[in-house]
Amino acid sequence: MNTTRFRTTEDTVTPATSTEGTDAPGAADAPGAAEAPCAAEAADDAAAAAEGTSTVSHAPRRTHHDAPDTAADFAELVKLPEGCPERQRLQDCVVTAWLPMAHRLARKFRNRGESLEDLEQVAALALVKSVERYDPARGNAFETFAIPTIYGELKRHFRDNMWEIHVPRRVQDLRNRVRASMRELELTCSGRSPTVAELAAHSGLTEEDILTGMEALQCFNSLSLDAPVSSEAGGAGDGSGDGAICLMDTLSSDETGYDHVVDREAVRSCLCRLPEREQRLLYLRFFRELTQSQIARRLGVSQMHVSRLLAAACRRVREEIEEERDEQQAPTHSPRAAA
């Protein structure tokens, strides 16, 4: 028989390590992102967790209104063997009893680019793991064990699934610390953005780490190439009118034609100084794209002779270009003034 009972006190049990909102990516990236809990609430959570884990203090633990009394159920679960239908049924009852708490923790991460239904599902799966792994013989309350597990799964969900560009975990942590420092300093900077040096002094990070974290601020969401950036008709650039320009339209591609123009101008003067026969050979080979055999038949010579003439002409042009380049790069010395 299920003996689940609910406690009615109102304080929240949260472990000291679960400072919600500082590790979950994307908190400031979606409109209306929820803020982190206030310092008073965090301190109260830490105190509650300390009381729940202490083996010395006998003061009554402060619990939340959605924390049921399932101590008898967990004691019964320990006695039941693995695979027993009664054990599975009792586990399901315990999970159902604690599900409101899991949903409450999931709601703290809402409005951050992920649907509440998905967050509640992640929290529920973490709750199932907590029920299966909890050992009442350790002397700790179940919520003291379950809450860090649920928070950890929610934050891991953001790290692994919400970043559109893969970012190492260390960089994600830097991003969160930089973002928190920016929020705190903006309150004292008279409307201006804090400098990198100010952020480094405030957070205790190096300026290089600050720059790395600031770059990661742009990696949570990516911009579609079809996103409108402006309108040719002078609109607001929202893509609603005709003539909207997308981001793809503003991206340039490598234009190889400019390189060909530079190369052609570089050899023009050298080609003009070649004998007429060699000029004709180069013209037929590289402009008309004839093979050496076709050139040989047209000129009435052997293919081997055409090959030697082409090699000599190309070598001569190359040497002249290198000489001109060396002359241009050579340092110029002004004549020494007469003493």
JSON list of C-alpha atoms in Angstrom, two decimals, residues 123-300:
[
{"chain": "A", "resi": 123, "resn": "ALA", "atom": "CA", "xyz": [13.19, 16.70, -15.16]},
{"chain": "A", "resi": 124, "resn": "ALA", "atom": "CA", "xyz": [10.85, 13.70, -14.94]},
{"chain": "A", "resi": 125, "resn": "LEU", "atom": "CA", "xyz": [13.49, 11.35, -16.35]},
{"chain": "A", "resi": 126, "resn": "ALA", "atom": "CA", "xyz": [16.02, 12.72, -13.86]},
{"chain": "A", "resi": 127, "resn": "LEU", "atom": "CA", "xyz": [13.48, 12.10, -11.09]},
{"chain": "A", "resi": 128, "resn": "VAL", "atom": "CA", "xyz": [13.12, 8.46, -12.16]},
{"chain": "A", "resi": 129, "resn": "LYS", "atom": "CA", "xyz": [16.91, 8.06, -11.99]},
{"chain": "A", "resi": 130, "resn": "SER", "atom": "CA", "xyz": [16.93, 9.63, -8.53]},
{"chain": "A", "resi": 131, "resn": "VAL", "atom": "CA", "xyz": [14.26, 7.25, -7.23]},
{"chain": "A", "resi": 132, "resn": "GLU", "atom": "CA", "xyz": [16.14, 4.25, -8.60]},
{"chain": "A", "resi": 133, "resn": "ARG", "atom": "CA", "xyz": [19.51, 5.32, -7.17]},
{"chain": "A", "resi": 134, "resn": "TYR", "atom": "CA", "xyz": [18.46, 6.79, -3.83]},
{"chain": "A", "resi": 135, "resn": "ASP", "atom": "CA", "xyz": [19.74, 4.93, -0.77]},
{"chain": "A", "resi": 136, "resn": "PRO", "atom": "CA", "xyz": [17.90, 5.89, 2.44]},
{"chain": "A", "resi": 137, "resn": "ALA", "atom": "CA", "xyz": [20.59, 4.12, 4.49]},
{"chain": "A", "resi": 138, "resn": "ARG", "atom": "CA", "xyz": [22.92, 7.08, 3.89]},
{"chain": "A", "resi": 139, "resn": "GLY", "atom": "CA", "xyz": [20.73, 9.20, 6.15]},
{"chain": "A", "resi": 140, "resn": "ASN", "atom": "CA", "xyz": [20.02, 12.02, 3.70]},
{"chain": "A", "resi": 141, "resn": "ALA", "atom": "CA", "xyz": [16.58, 13.21, 2.70]},
{"chain": "A", "resi": 142, "resn": "PHE", "atom": "CA", "xyz": [15.46, 12.20, -0.78]},
{"chain": "A", "resi": 143, "resn": "GLU", "atom": "CA", "xyz": [15.04, 15.79, -1.96]},
{"chain": "A", "resi": 144, "resn": "THR", "atom": "CA", "xyz": [18.65, 16.52, -0.96]},
{"chain": "A", "resi": 145, "resn": "PHE", "atom": "CA", "xyz": [19.73, 13.84, -3.42]},
{"chain": "A", "resi": 146, "resn": "ALA", "atom": "CA", "xyz": [17.11, 14.39, -6.13]},
{"chain": "A", "resi": 147, "resn": "ILE", "atom": "CA", "xyz": [17.29, 18.17, -6.58]},
{"chain": "A", "resi": 148, "resn": "PRO", "atom": "CA", "xyz": [20.99, 18.30, -7.63]},
{"chain": "A", "resi": 149, "resn": "THR", "atom": "CA", "xyz": [20.35, 15.38, -9.98]},
{"chain": "A", "resi": 150, "resn": "ILE", "atom": "CA", "xyz": [17.41, 17.13, -11.65]},
{"chain": "A", "resi": 151, "resn": "TYR", "atom": "CA", "xyz": [19.27, 20.44, -11.89]},
{"chain": "A", "resi": 152, "resn": "GLY", "atom": "CA", "xyz": [22.27, 18.67, -13.39]},
{"chain": "A", "resi": 153, "resn": "GLU", "atom": "CA", "xyz": [20.18, 16.93, -16.04]},
{"chain": "A", "resi": 154, "resn": "LEU", "atom": "CA", "xyz": [18.45, 20.18, -16.99]},
{"chain": "A", "resi": 155, "resn": "LYS", "atom": "CA", "xyz": [21.75, 22.04, -17.34]},
{"chain": "A", "resi": 156, "resn": "ARG", "atom": "CA", "xyz": [23.26, 19.14, -19.28]},
{"chain": "A", "resi": 157, "resn": "HIS", "atom": "CA", "xyz": [20.26, 19.26, -21.61]},
{"chain": "A", "resi": 158, "resn": "PHE", "atom": "CA", "xyz": [21.02, 22.90, -22.40]},
{"chain": "A", "resi": 159, "resn": "ARG", "atom": "CA", "xyz": [24.73, 22.23, -22.88]},
{"chain": "A", "resi": 160, "resn": "ASP", "atom": "CA", "xyz": [24.29, 19.22, -25.15]},
{"chain": "A", "resi": 161, "resn": "ASN", "atom": "CA", "xyz": [21.17, 20.07, -27.16]},
{"chain": "A", "resi": 162, "resn": "MET", "atom": "CA", "xyz": [20.59, 23.82, -27.24]},
{"chain": "A", "resi": 163, "resn": "TRP", "atom": "CA", "xyz": [23.92, 25.10, -28.56]},
{"chain": "A", "resi": 164, "resn": "GLU", "atom": "CA", "xyz": [23.76, 25.37, -32.35]},
{"chain": "A", "resi": 165, "resn": "ILE", "atom": "CA", "xyz": [27.56, 25.61, -32.54]},
{"chain": "A", "resi": 166, "resn": "HIS", "atom": "CA", "xyz": [29.61, 23.14, -30.53]},
{"chain": "A", "resi": 167, "resn": "VAL", "atom": "CA", "xyz": [31.40, 24.96, -27.73]},
{"chain": "A", "resi": 168, "resn": "PRO", "atom": "CA", "xyz": [33.63, 23.27, -25.12]},
{"chain": "A", "resi": 169, "resn": "ARG", "atom": "CA", "xyz": [32.21, 23.14, -21.62]},
{"chain": "A", "resi": 170, "resn": "ARG", "atom": "CA", "xyz": [34.97, 25.40, -20.27]},
{"chain": "A", "resi": 171, "resn": "VAL", "atom": "CA", "xyz": [34.03, 28.08, -22.79]},
{"chain": "A", "resi": 172, "resn": "GLN", "atom": "CA", "xyz": [30.36, 27.69, -21.87]},
{"chain": "A", "resi": 173, "resn": "ASP", "atom": "CA", "xyz": [31.24, 28.28, -18.22]},
{"chain": "A", "resi": 174, "resn": "LEU", "atom": "CA", "xyz": [33.28, 31.35, -19.19]},
{"chain": "A", "resi": 175, "resn": "ARG", "atom": "CA", "xyz": [30.29, 32.63, -21.13]},
{"chain": "A", "resi": 176, "resn": "ASN", "atom": "CA", "xyz": [28.01, 32.29, -18.11]},
{"chain": "A", "resi": 177, "resn": "ARG", "atom": "CA", "xyz": [30.49, 34.05, -15.80]},
{"chain": "A", "resi": 178, "resn": "VAL", "atom": "CA", "xyz": [31.04, 36.88, -18.28]},
{"chain": "A", "resi": 179, "resn": "ARG", "atom": "CA", "xyz": [27.30, 37.30, -18.78]},
{"chain": "A", "resi": 180, "resn": "ALA", "atom": "CA", "xyz": [26.68, 37.44, -15.02]},
{"chain": "A", "resi": 181, "resn": "SER", "atom": "CA", "xyz": [29.48, 40.00, -14.55]},
{"chain": "A", "resi": 182, "resn": "MET", "atom": "CA", "xyz": [28.13, 42.14, -17.39]},
{"chain": "A", "resi": 183, "resn": "ARG", "atom": "CA", "xyz": [24.69, 42.23, -15.78]},
{"chain": "A", "resi": 184, "resn": "GLU", "atom": "CA", "xyz": [26.11, 43.24, -12.42]},
{"chain": "A", "resi": 185, "resn": "LEU", "atom": "CA", "xyz": [28.43, 45.92, -13.80]},
{"chain": "A", "resi": 186, "resn": "GLU", "atom": "CA", "xyz": [25.79, 47.44, -16.08]},
{"chain": "A", "resi": 187, "resn": "LEU", "atom": "CA", "xyz": [23.96, 48.55, -12.94]},
{"chain": "A", "resi": 188, "resn": "THR", "atom": "CA", "xyz": [26.94, 50.68, -11.87]},
{"chain": "A", "resi": 189, "resn": "CYS", "atom": "CA", "xyz": [28.31, 51.86, -15.23]},
{"chain": "A", "resi": 190, "resn": "SER", "atom": "CA", "xyz": [25.78, 54.65, -15.85]},
{"chain": "A", "resi": 191, "resn": "GLY", "atom": "CA", "xyz": [24.28, 53.06, -18.93]},
{"chain": "A", "resi": 192, "resn": "ARG", "atom": "CA", "xyz": [27.54, 52.22, -20.71]},
{"chain": "A", "resi": 193, "resn": "SER", "atom": "CA", "xyz": [28.85, 48.73, -21.34]},
{"chain": "A", "resi": 194, "resn": "PRO", "atom": "CA", "xyz": [31.66, 47.59, -19.01]},
{"chain": "A", "resi": 195, "resn": "THR", "atom": "CA", "xyz": [35.13, 47.31, -20.49]},
{"chain": "A", "resi": 196, "resn": "VAL", "atom": "CA", "xyz": [37.11, 44.10, -20.75]},
{"chain": "A", "resi": 197, "resn": "ALA", "atom": "CA", "xyz": [39.42, 45.24, -17.96]},
{"chain": "A", "resi": 198, "resn": "GLU", "atom": "CA", "xyz": [36.46, 45.98, -15.68]},
{"chain": "A", "resi": 199, "resn": "LEU", "atom": "CA", "xyz": [34.93, 42.58, -16.39]},
{"chain": "A", "resi": 200, "resn": "ALA", "atom": "CA", "xyz": [38.24, 40.86, -15.66]},
{"chain": "A", "resi": 201, "resn": "ALA", "atom": "CA", "xyz": [38.66, 42.69, -12.35]},
{"chain": "A", "resi": 202, "resn": "HIS", "atom": "CA", "xyz": [35.08, 41.97, -11.31]},
{"chain": "A", "resi": 203, "resn": "SER", "atom": "CA", "xyz": [35.02, 38.28, -12.24]},
{"chain": "A", "resi": 204, "resn": "GLY", "atom": "CA", "xyz": [38.60, 37.36, -11.36]},
{"chain": "A", "resi": 205, "resn": "LEU", "atom": "CA", "xyz": [39.22, 36.09, -14.90]},
{"chain": "A", "resi": 206, "resn": "THR", "atom": "CA", "xyz": [41.98, 37.08, -17.27]},
{"chain": "A", "resi": 207, "resn": "GLU", "atom": "CA", "xyz": [41.22, 39.47, -20.10]},
{"chain": "A", "resi": 208, "resn": "GLU", "atom": "CA", "xyz": [41.83, 36.63, -22.57]},
{"chain": "A", "resi": 209, "resn": "ASP", "atom": "CA", "xyz": [39.16, 34.52, -20.82]},
{"chain": "A", "resi": 210, "resn": "ILE", "atom": "CA", "xyz": [36.80, 37.49, -20.88]},
{"chain": "A", "resi": 211, "resn": "LEU", "atom": "CA", "xyz": [37.23, 37.83, -24.64]},
{"chain": "A", "resi": 212, "resn": "THR", "atom": "CA", "xyz": [36.66, 34.10, -25.08]},
{"chain": "A", "resi": 213, "resn": "GLY", "atom": "CA", "xyz": [33.47, 34.26, -23.05]},
{"chain": "A", "resi": 214, "resn": "MET", "atom": "CA", "xyz": [32.24, 37.28, -25.00]},
{"chain": "A", "resi": 215, "resn": "GLU", "atom": "CA", "xyz": [32.78, 35.43, -28.27]},
{"chain": "A", "resi": 216, "resn": "ALA", "atom": "CA", "xyz": [30.79, 32.49, -26.91]},
{"chain": "A", "resi": 217, "resn": "LEU", "atom": "CA", "xyz": [27.85, 34.81, -26.22]},
{"chain": "A", "resi": 218, "resn": "GLN", "atom": "CA", "xyz": [27.23, 34.79, -29.97]},
{"chain": "A", "resi": 219, "resn": "CYS", "atom": "CA", "xyz": [27.37, 30.99, -30.35]},
{"chain": "A", "resi": 220, "resn": "PHE", "atom": "CA", "xyz": [24.12, 29.95, -28.67]},
{"chain": "A", "resi": 221, "resn": "ASN", "atom": "CA", "xyz": [21.89, 30.87, -31.60]},
{"chain": "A", "resi": 222, "resn": "SER", "atom": "CA", "xyz": [22.85, 31.02, -35.26]},
{"chain": "A", "resi": 223, "resn": "LEU", "atom": "CA", "xyz": [21.36, 33.33, -37.87]},
{"chain": "A", "resi": 224, "resn": "SER", "atom": "CA", "xyz": [19.70, 31.89, -40.94]},
{"chain": "A", "resi": 225, "resn": "LEU", "atom": "CA", "xyz": [21.15, 32.82, -44.32]},
{"chain": "A", "resi": 226, "resn": "ASP", "atom": "CA", "xyz": [17.58, 33.59, -45.39]},
{"chain": "A", "resi": 227, "resn": "ALA", "atom": "CA", "xyz": [17.15, 36.17, -42.63]},
{"chain": "A", "resi": 228, "resn": "PRO", "atom": "CA", "xyz": [16.30, 39.60, -44.11]},
{"chain": "A", "resi": 229, "resn": "VAL", "atom": "CA", "xyz": [18.82, 42.34, -43.39]},
{"chain": "A", "resi": 230, "resn": "SER", "atom": "CA", "xyz": [17.39, 45.27, -45.36]},
{"chain": "A", "resi": 231, "resn": "SER", "atom": "CA", "xyz": [14.85, 46.21, -47.97]},
{"chain": "A", "resi": 232, "resn": "GLU", "atom": "CA", "xyz": [15.57, 47.76, -51.37]},
{"chain": "A", "resi": 233, "resn": "ALA", "atom": "CA", "xyz": [12.22, 49.53, -51.20]},
{"chain": "A", "resi": 234, "resn": "GLY", "atom": "CA", "xyz": [13.28, 51.36, -48.05]},
{"chain": "A", "resi": 235, "resn": "GLY", "atom": "CA", "xyz": [11.23, 49.21, -45.70]},
{"chain": "A", "resi": 236, "resn": "ALA", "atom": "CA", "xyz": [12.04, 48.17, -42.18]},
{"chain": "A", "resi": 237, "resn": "GLY", "atom": "CA", "xyz": [14.08, 45.20, -43.32]},
{"chain": "A", "resi": 238, "resn": "ASP", "atom": "CA", "xyz": [11.71, 42.62, -41.89]},
{"chain": "A", "resi": 239, "resn": "GLY", "atom": "CA", "xyz": [11.29, 40.85, -45.21]},
{"chain": "A", "resi": 240, "resn": "SER", "atom": "CA", "xyz": [7.59, 41.67, -45.40]},
{"chain": "A", "resi": 241, "resn": "GLY", "atom": "CA", "xyz": [7.85, 43.85, -48.52]},
{"chain": "A", "resi": 242, "resn": "ASP", "atom": "CA", "xyz": [9.11, 43.29, -52.02]},
{"chain": "A", "resi": 243, "resn": "GLY", "atom": "CA", "xyz": [12.81, 43.63, -52.70]},
{"chain": "A", "resi": 244, "resn": "ALA", "atom": "CA", "xyz": [13.95, 42.35, -49.30]},
{"chain": "A", "resi": 245, "resn": "ILE", "atom": "CA", "xyz": [17.66, 41.53, -49.17]},
{"chain": "A", "resi": 246, "resn": "CYS", "atom": "CA", "xyz": [18.62, 38.36, -47.31]},
{"chain": "A", "resi": 247, "resn": "LEU", "atom": "CA", "xyz": [21.90, 37.68, -45.54]},
{"chain": "A", "resi": 248, "resn": "MET", "atom": "CA", "xyz": [22.88, 35.30, -48.33]},
{"chain": "A", "resi": 249, "resn": "ASP", "atom": "CA", "xyz": [22.67, 38.18, -50.83]},
{"chain": "A", "resi": 250, "resn": "THR", "atom": "CA", "xyz": [25.30, 40.14, -48.90]},
{"chain": "A", "resi": 251, "resn": "LEU", "atom": "CA", "xyz": [27.90, 37.36, -48.84]},
{"chain": "A", "resi": 252, "resn": "SER", "atom": "CA", "xyz": [30.62, 37.54, -51.46]},
{"chain": "A", "resi": 253, "resn": "SER", "atom": "CA", "xyz": [32.38, 34.67, -53.18]},
{"chain": "A", "resi": 254, "resn": "ASP", "atom": "CA", "xyz": [35.98, 34.33, -54.31]},
{"chain": "A", "resi": 255, "resn": "GLU", "atom": "CA", "xyz": [36.40, 36.16, -57.61]},
{"chain": "A", "resi": 256, "resn": "THR", "atom": "CA", "xyz": [39.22, 34.51, -59.52]},
{"chain": "A", "resi": 257, "resn": "GLY", "atom": "CA", "xyz": [38.91, 36.91, -62.46]},
{"chain": "A", "resi": 258, "resn": "TYR", "atom": "CA", "xyz": [40.87, 39.58, -60.59]},
{"chain": "A", "resi": 259, "resn": "ASP", "atom": "CA", "xyz": [43.83, 37.22, -60.17]},
{"chain": "A", "resi": 260, "resn": "HIS", "atom": "CA", "xyz": [43.82, 36.50, -63.88]},
{"chain": "A", "resi": 261, "resn": "VAL", "atom": "CA", "xyz": [43.88, 40.22, -64.67]},
{"chain": "A", "resi": 262, "resn": "VAL", "atom": "CA", "xyz": [46.84, 40.79, -62.34]},
{"chain": "A", "resi": 263, "resn": "ASP", "atom": "CA", "xyz": [48.78, 37.87, -63.82]},
{"chain": "A", "resi": 264, "resn": "ARG", "atom": "CA", "xyz": [48.05, 38.96, -67.39]},
{"chain": "A", "resi": 265, "resn": "GLU", "atom": "CA", "xyz": [49.19, 42.52, -66.77]},
{"chain": "A", "resi": 266, "resn": "ALA", "atom": "CA", "xyz": [52.34, 41.23, -65.09]},
{"chain": "A", "resi": 267, "resn": "VAL", "atom": "CA", "xyz": [53.43, 39.27, -68.18]},
{"chain": "A", "resi": 268, "resn": "ARG", "atom": "CA", "xyz": [52.15, 41.67, -70.85]},
{"chain": "A", "resi": 269, "resn": "SER", "atom": "CA", "xyz": [55.38, 43.66, -71.18]},
{"chain": "A", "resi": 270, "resn": "CYS", "atom": "CA", "xyz": [57.50, 40.50, -71.10]},
{"chain": "A", "resi": 271, "resn": "LEU", "atom": "CA", "xyz": [55.46, 38.89, -73.87]},
{"chain": "A", "resi": 272, "resn": "CYS", "atom": "CA", "xyz": [55.84, 41.97, -76.04]},
{"chain": "A", "resi": 273, "resn": "ARG", "atom": "CA", "xyz": [59.64, 41.63, -75.87]},
{"chain": "A", "resi": 274, "resn": "LEU", "atom": "CA", "xyz": [59.63, 38.02, -77.09]},
{"chain": "A", "resi": 275, "resn": "PRO", "atom": "CA", "xyz": [60.39, 37.15, -80.72]},
{"chain": "A", "resi": 276, "resn": "GLU", "atom": "CA", "xyz": [57.33, 36.93, -82.94]},
{"chain": "A", "resi": 277, "resn": "ARG", "atom": "CA", "xyz": [57.64, 33.16, -83.34]},
{"chain": "A", "resi": 278, "resn": "GLU", "atom": "CA", "xyz": [57.64, 32.58, -79.57]},
{"chain": "A", "resi": 279, "resn": "GLN", "atom": "CA", "xyz": [54.73, 34.99, -79.13]},
{"chain": "A", "resi": 280, "resn": "ARG", "atom": "CA", "xyz": [52.76, 32.97, -81.67]},
{"chain": "A", "resi": 281, "resn": "LEU", "atom": "CA", "xyz": [53.63, 29.71, -79.90]},
{"chain": "A", "resi": 282, "resn": "LEU", "atom": "CA", "xyz": [52.43, 31.01, -76.55]},
{"chain": "A", "resi": 283, "resn": "TYR", "atom": "CA", "xyz": [49.30, 32.44, -78.15]},
{"chain": "A", "resi": 284, "resn": "LEU", "atom": "CA", "xyz": [48.36, 29.15, -79.78]},
{"chain": "A", "resi": 285, "resn": "ARG", "atom": "CA", "xyz": [49.13, 27.12, -76.64]},
{"chain": "A", "resi": 286, "resn": "PHE", "atom": "CA", "xyz": [47.63, 29.24, -73.86]},
{"chain": "A", "resi": 287, "resn": "PHE", "atom": "CA", "xyz": [45.02, 31.44, -75.58]},
{"chain": "A", "resi": 288, "resn": "ARG", "atom": "CA", "xyz": [43.79, 29.14, -78.36]},
{"chain": "A", "resi": 289, "resn": "GLU", "atom": "CA", "xyz": [44.44, 26.10, -76.10]},
{"chain": "A", "resi": 290, "resn": "LEU", "atom": "CA", "xyz": [45.89, 23.98, -78.89]},
{"chain": "A", "resi": 291, "resn": "THR", "atom": "CA", "xyz": [47.93, 20.90, -78.07]},
{"chain": "A", "resi": 292, "resn": "GLN", "atom": "CA", "xyz": [51.62, 20.66, -78.90]},
{"chain": "A", "resi": 293, "resn": "SER", "atom": "CA", "xyz": [50.84, 18.20, -81.71]},
{"chain": "A", "resi": 294, "resn": "GLN", "atom": "CA", "xyz": [48.30, 20.59, -83.26]},
{"chain": "A", "resi": 295, "resn": "ILE", "atom": "CA", "xyz": [50.80, 23.47, -83.06]},
{"chain": "A", "resi": 296, "resn": "ALA", "atom": "CA", "xyz": [53.50, 21.29, -84.64]},
{"chain": "A", "resi": 297, "resn": "ARG", "atom": "CA", "xyz": [51.28, 20.42, -87.61]},
{"chain": "A", "resi": 298, "resn": "ARG", "atom": "CA", "xyz": [50.31, 24.07, -88.07]},
{"chain": "A", "resi": 299, "resn": "LEU", "atom": "CA", "xyz": [53.93, 25.31, -87.99]},
{"chain": "A", "resi": 300, "resn": "GLY", "atom": "CA", "xyz": [55.38, 22.36, -89.88]}
]
